[in-house]
Amino acid sequence: MTPYVPGASPVHRCPPGHKILGLVAAGTVLFALPRLGLALAALGLAGLLYGVAGIPARLVLAQLRPLAWILAILVLVQLALDGWLAGLMVAARLAALVLLAGLVTLTTRSADLIEALQRGLAWLRFLGVNPAKVGLAIALTLRFIPVLAAITAEVREAQRARGLERSLVALTVPVVVRMLKMSDDIAAAIDARSYDPDGTGH
Amino acid sequence: MSTRDIVFVALFAALTAALGLFPPVTLPVVGVPITAQSMGVMLAGALAGSMRGGAALALFVVLVCAGLPLMAGGRGGLGIVMGPGGGFVLMWPVAAFVIGYLYERSLRTLTVWKEVLILVASGVVLTYAVGIPWIAAVARIDLAKAAIGSAWFLPGDAVKVVLVVLIARAVRRAYPTLQAR
């Protein structure tokens, strides 16, 4: 996951809800209107905002590195089918969206992001879903991803000692069982601290 | 939902995200990547059940739409849903729910072949029923071309179904989590 880079720039101080809405709007506009000029403008805007937020160039490149292959393939396919302008448009659009999404996570503390998402999902209450529970689920999900990665690394080491490092089943089953056990402990720990999102008092 | 259910929902949403760490392979023509993440869908249904599995994948899709880079290759944002693979992604919560429902219904009488049938019917056929017309509409190609292009997914899907059956059987024996309906 993208780390948070502390700062006091206008991008950092912009309310997280506005940042998410801006991201959603950018994605919608770029996909609804596939124009090269628009995609390049979005890319330029992303660059400008990174400059305003004072994010080091090293982190900007780190955002784009996992995309390199997908970008290359997309560009090649578009080149073969629609010519180089379409290829450039698709690449610029994808790069712009990934950079903008990265900017939101780089300049927003995850607690603030979760709080904004929870407020944005307040309408779920009318469907009988408690937004506070959704907020808890979001927070737990973001926490579980690095934990899962760590457990997987541990189990892989243990299975390598048994010569089982090539078996996906021998890797996944212990990871899932450990996570399930851990989930029960976490649920018990949350309940033990009187977590009561419904406010029923019991 | 109890606290335990919420933690389970988060766990399977995170598992689906973690499966995205395997690098995706993008299909030519249709432009949809093959990822290990559809295994997360099947595992969520088979191990967490209908409500929790469906909720886990719904949560995952919401987080992706909000722009978090949880899809394979670090992708995220509404662009995913509006792109060629959007139909598949939107069907994930539905598929996880249906898989979970069928597992709960037949929990006492599950055989290997029944599990394969459930996973193929809901994890593959049901998802493709929406995914293929979606590709055709977004990429502006005809339905037949989209279907042939998507046929490249099938070998990967077969491997994923076999893996999920093996994993789900072993996990169920070690740590049962489903309740029969």
XYZ file of C-alpha atoms in Angstrom:
383
model
C 0.000 0.000 0.000
C 1.023 3.597 -0.598
C 2.582 5.285 2.458
C 1.279 8.568 3.847
C 3.606 11.526 3.272
C 2.965 14.160 5.960
C 2.709 17.769 4.852
C 0.729 20.988 5.110
C 0.192 21.775 1.419
C -3.249 22.752 0.052
C -3.539 19.159 -1.265
C -2.972 17.781 2.246
C -5.459 20.209 3.785
C -8.234 19.562 1.232
C -11.020 17.523 2.964
C -10.642 13.780 2.139
C -14.270 13.607 0.976
C -13.574 16.238 -1.688
C -10.458 14.362 -2.813
C -12.399 11.105 -3.258
C -15.195 12.903 -5.129
C -12.602 14.610 -7.336
C -11.044 11.231 -8.105
C -14.428 9.709 -8.956
C -15.247 12.722 -11.162
C -11.877 12.510 -12.959
C -12.381 8.794 -13.640
C -15.910 9.343 -14.935
C -14.993 12.245 -17.234
C -11.894 10.526 -18.635
C -13.809 7.344 -19.496
C -16.959 9.075 -20.730
C -14.985 11.429 -23.028
C -12.014 9.510 -24.495
C -10.108 12.506 -25.963
C -6.327 12.725 -26.160
C -6.278 16.402 -25.129
C -8.347 15.689 -22.029
C -6.167 12.726 -20.990
C -2.974 14.785 -21.407
C -4.540 17.679 -19.481
C -5.381 15.271 -16.624
C -1.809 13.971 -16.670
C -0.528 17.550 -16.527
C -2.906 18.357 -13.678
C -1.704 15.288 -11.764
C 1.910 16.425 -12.216
C 1.021 19.924 -11.038
C -0.765 18.603 -7.909
C 2.204 16.356 -7.036
C 4.386 19.469 -7.262
C 2.025 21.458 -5.010
C 1.904 18.590 -2.482
C 5.715 18.359 -2.511
C 5.849 14.610 -3.186
C 9.405 13.495 -4.104
C 9.873 12.301 -7.721
C 11.014 8.890 -6.448
C 7.500 8.232 -5.043
C 5.846 9.428 -8.264
C 7.814 6.833 -10.233
C 6.994 4.174 -7.613
C 3.287 4.771 -8.377
C 3.820 4.085 -12.063
C 6.234 1.149 -11.855
C 3.624 -1.639 -11.311
C 1.790 -0.261 -14.347
C 4.709 -0.387 -16.768
C 3.785 -3.753 -18.286
C 0.061 -3.108 -18.503
C 0.764 0.277 -20.089
C 3.151 -1.262 -22.622
C 0.650 -3.984 -23.608
C -2.271 -1.556 -23.782
C -0.282 0.802 -25.981
C 0.786 -2.050 -28.295
C -2.785 -3.358 -28.634
C -4.143 0.121 -29.318
C -1.307 0.794 -31.772
C -2.194 -2.347 -33.709
C -5.916 -1.651 -33.697
C -6.456 2.114 -33.753
C -3.134 3.864 -34.428
C -0.665 5.621 -32.162
C -2.896 8.526 -31.101
C -5.409 6.144 -29.508
C -2.535 4.268 -27.837
C -1.182 7.501 -26.408
C -4.661 8.467 -25.159
C -5.196 5.131 -23.355
C -1.734 5.259 -21.766
C -2.081 8.903 -20.691
C -5.545 8.251 -19.241
C -4.449 5.229 -17.211
C -1.284 6.963 -15.961
C -3.290 10.063 -14.978
C -5.886 8.042 -13.030
C -3.284 5.958 -11.204
C -1.277 9.064 -10.313
C -4.378 10.889 -9.037
C -5.484 7.856 -6.966
C -1.949 7.577 -5.586
C -2.000 11.269 -4.690
C -5.148 10.806 -2.569
C -3.567 7.984 -0.540
C -0.197 9.788 -0.316
C -1.725 12.968 1.124
C -4.534 11.568 3.311
C -4.157 9.724 6.611
C -6.007 6.393 6.353
C -8.083 7.239 9.463
C -9.346 10.395 7.700
C -9.984 8.460 4.476
C -12.042 5.829 6.334
C -14.018 8.509 8.159
C -14.815 10.224 4.838
C -15.877 6.927 3.239
C -18.065 6.163 6.248
C -19.782 9.561 5.942
C -20.193 9.036 2.194
C -21.879 5.687 2.865
C -24.335 7.126 5.410
C -27.223 6.468 2.977
C -26.678 2.735 3.604
C -28.584 3.254 6.864
C -31.797 3.327 4.822
C -30.959 -0.154 3.513
C -30.575 -1.417 7.070
C -26.770 -1.370 7.021
C -25.010 0.482 9.851
C -22.339 2.827 8.359
C -20.256 2.500 11.544
C -19.971 -1.239 10.873
C -18.923 -0.514 7.298
C -16.272 1.856 8.670
C -14.969 -0.878 10.991
C -14.896 -3.364 8.090
C -12.956 -0.880 5.910
C -10.419 -0.186 8.668
C -9.951 -3.919 9.305
C -9.556 -4.665 5.583
C -6.782 -2.089 5.164
C -5.056 -3.479 8.269
C -5.456 -7.128 7.166
C -3.707 -6.692 3.797
C -0.169 -6.241 5.217
C -0.911 -8.856 7.927
C -1.873 -11.380 5.221
C 1.335 -10.597 3.335
C 3.383 -11.157 6.507
C 1.643 -14.458 7.347
C 2.108 -15.652 3.759
C 5.841 -14.922 3.956
C 6.094 -16.869 7.247
C 4.153 -19.875 5.962
C 6.176 -19.906 2.740
C 9.363 -20.137 4.788
C 7.944 -22.971 6.897
C 6.834 -24.908 3.800
C 10.196 -24.372 2.128
C 11.750 -26.215 5.068
C 9.436 -29.128 4.210
C 10.138 -28.885 0.472
C 6.567 -27.756 -0.197
C 7.263 -24.221 -1.429
C 5.917 -25.003 -4.913
C 2.520 -26.219 -3.710
C -0.073 -23.427 -3.774
C -2.469 -25.505 -1.658
C 0.151 -26.187 1.020
C 0.744 -22.438 1.123
C -2.838 -21.143 1.066
C -4.532 -23.565 3.495
C -2.367 -22.682 6.542
C -2.576 -18.965 5.683
C -6.385 -19.050 5.519
C -6.739 -21.185 8.665
C -4.432 -18.869 10.609
C -6.355 -15.823 9.397
C -9.688 -17.398 10.378
C -8.382 -18.171 13.876
C -6.981 -14.660 14.152
C -10.350 -13.219 13.044
C -12.104 -14.974 15.902
C -9.577 -13.549 18.367
C -9.963 -10.058 16.909
C -13.764 -10.273 17.063
C -13.559 -11.395 20.700
C -11.152 -8.544 21.484
C -13.470 -5.973 19.856
C -16.489 -7.323 21.749
C -14.511 -7.364 25.002
C -14.044 -3.593 24.572
C -17.844 -3.185 24.444
C -17.998 -2.274 20.742
C -21.629 -1.271 20.260
C -22.251 0.501 16.935
C -26.028 0.019 17.172
C -26.177 1.798 20.511
C -28.484 -0.851 21.961
C -26.504 -1.096 25.191
C -26.126 -4.864 25.107
C -24.155 -8.687 11.462
C -22.205 -9.629 14.575
C -18.682 -8.366 15.226
C -17.372 -11.768 14.104
C -19.233 -11.413 10.806
C -17.748 -7.936 10.249
C -14.224 -9.246 10.888
C -14.860 -12.120 8.446
C -16.116 -9.675 5.792
C -12.936 -7.604 6.196
C -10.782 -10.745 6.094
C -12.137 -11.966 2.772
C -12.071 -8.463 1.248
C -8.399 -8.298 2.273
C -7.750 -11.818 0.934
C -9.128 -10.789 -2.463
C -6.904 -7.698 -2.391
C -3.862 -9.774 -1.380
C -4.454 -12.190 -4.277
C -4.019 -9.134 -6.519
C -0.354 -9.068 -5.542
C 0.228 -11.853 -8.078
C 1.012 -9.987 -11.308
C -1.880 -10.032 -13.817
C -1.655 -11.126 -17.458
C -3.643 -8.880 -19.799
C -5.548 -10.520 -22.671
C -5.184 -8.942 -26.084
C -8.310 -7.838 -28.037
C -10.622 -7.680 -25.013
C -8.117 -5.905 -22.738
C -9.190 -7.642 -19.529
C -6.469 -8.980 -17.205
C -6.365 -12.574 -15.898
C -5.799 -12.349 -12.154
C -5.769 -14.632 -9.150
C -8.402 -12.351 -7.621
C -11.373 -14.341 -8.887
C -10.096 -17.057 -6.524
C -10.829 -14.615 -3.715
C -14.439 -14.492 -4.925
C -14.788 -18.288 -4.884
C -13.001 -18.642 -1.524
C -15.174 -15.929 0.047
C -18.336 -17.735 -1.059
C -17.096 -21.207 -0.174
C -15.624 -20.314 3.238
C -17.525 -17.251 4.487
C -20.964 -18.101 3.077
C -23.587 -16.090 1.220
C -24.094 -12.941 3.328
C -20.519 -12.521 4.543
C -18.942 -13.543 1.220
C -21.220 -11.254 -0.781
C -20.606 -8.378 1.650
C -16.828 -8.963 1.520
C -16.744 -8.610 -2.259
C -19.176 -5.657 -2.202
C -16.813 -3.947 0.246
C -13.861 -4.781 -1.995
C -15.611 -3.245 -5.037
C -16.528 -0.100 -3.037
C -12.891 0.331 -1.955
C -11.713 -0.114 -5.555
C -14.276 2.432 -6.793
C -13.111 4.890 -4.126
C -9.716 4.771 -5.827
C -7.705 2.431 -3.593
C -5.192 0.478 -5.715
C -6.428 -2.987 -4.679
C -6.918 -4.550 -8.114
C -4.136 -6.683 -9.596
C -1.263 -4.544 -10.836
C -2.101 -1.768 -8.350
C -5.116 -0.494 -10.262
C -8.161 1.162 -8.747
C -10.797 3.823 -9.285
C -14.129 4.014 -11.025
C -12.255 3.550 -14.304
C -11.988 -0.170 -13.497
C -15.743 -0.561 -13.314
C -16.250 1.473 -16.468
C -13.488 -0.364 -18.357
C -13.824 -3.636 -20.283
C -13.496 -5.818 -17.168
C -16.194 -3.896 -15.279
C -18.904 -6.510 -15.834
C -16.772 -9.201 -14.235
C -15.879 -6.989 -11.261
C -19.499 -5.954 -10.634
C -20.568 -9.611 -10.734
C -18.034 -10.615 -8.073
C -20.277 -9.794 -5.066
C -23.211 -11.586 -6.750
C -21.076 -14.636 -7.583
C -19.678 -14.815 -4.020
C -23.225 -14.614 -2.627
C -24.571 -17.345 -4.936
C -21.578 -19.642 -4.287
C -22.032 -19.158 -0.550
C -25.766 -19.800 -0.784
C -25.319 -23.032 -2.749
C -22.577 -24.204 -0.383
C -24.808 -23.575 2.632
C -27.710 -25.374 0.973
C -25.700 -28.511 0.213
C -23.181 -28.408 3.063
C -24.154 -31.840 4.412
C -24.064 -33.562 1.034
C -21.031 -31.914 -0.560
C -18.926 -34.074 -2.846
C -15.928 -32.965 -4.889
C -18.023 -32.930 -8.072
C -20.815 -30.959 -6.474
C -18.300 -28.339 -5.373
C -16.823 -28.156 -8.880
C -20.332 -27.781 -10.315
C -21.241 -24.961 -7.885
C -18.016 -23.075 -8.583
C -18.257 -23.458 -12.366
C -21.954 -22.506 -12.473
C -21.692 -19.386 -10.308
C -18.000 -18.468 -10.354
C -17.579 -18.909 -14.113
C -20.863 -19.178 -16.086
C -22.839 -16.574 -14.108
C -19.930 -14.097 -14.163
C -19.368 -14.515 -17.912
C -23.085 -14.032 -18.620
C -22.644 -10.390 -17.603
C -18.914 -9.979 -18.283
C -18.945 -10.855 -21.992
C -21.776 -8.499 -23.095
C -20.058 -5.809 -20.983
C -16.767 -6.249 -22.877
C -18.665 -6.095 -26.176
C -20.372 -2.842 -25.152
C -17.307 -1.095 -23.706
C -14.720 -2.188 -26.292
C -17.293 -1.753 -29.134
C -16.665 -5.239 -30.557
C -19.343 -7.770 -31.454
C -20.545 -10.341 -28.941
C -18.959 -13.315 -30.715
C -15.524 -11.669 -30.755
C -15.852 -10.776 -27.057
C -16.839 -14.388 -26.259
C -13.934 -15.863 -28.232
C -11.535 -13.369 -26.668
C -12.785 -14.338 -23.198
C -12.315 -18.045 -23.928
C -8.647 -17.428 -23.080
C -9.750 -17.119 -19.455
C -11.099 -20.673 -19.358
C -7.848 -22.618 -18.751
C -7.014 -20.229 -15.906
C -10.530 -20.604 -14.519
C -10.250 -24.398 -14.569
C -7.014 -24.219 -12.556
C -8.597 -21.761 -10.099
C -11.687 -23.978 -9.575
C -9.487 -27.015 -8.812
C -7.329 -24.995 -6.394
C -10.363 -23.547 -4.613
C -11.962 -27.004 -4.180
C -8.702 -28.372 -2.708
C -8.211 -25.351 -0.425
C -11.862 -25.121 0.673
C -12.030 -28.836 1.549
C -8.844 -28.673 3.613
C -9.839 -25.452 5.403
C -13.353 -26.767 6.133
C -11.865 -29.808 7.802
C -9.406 -27.733 9.863
C -11.672 -24.802 10.720
C -15.357 -25.087 9.835
C -16.971 -21.674 9.324
C -20.192 -22.346 7.409
C -23.630 -23.105 8.804
C -25.954 -25.337 6.827
C -29.226 -23.787 5.692
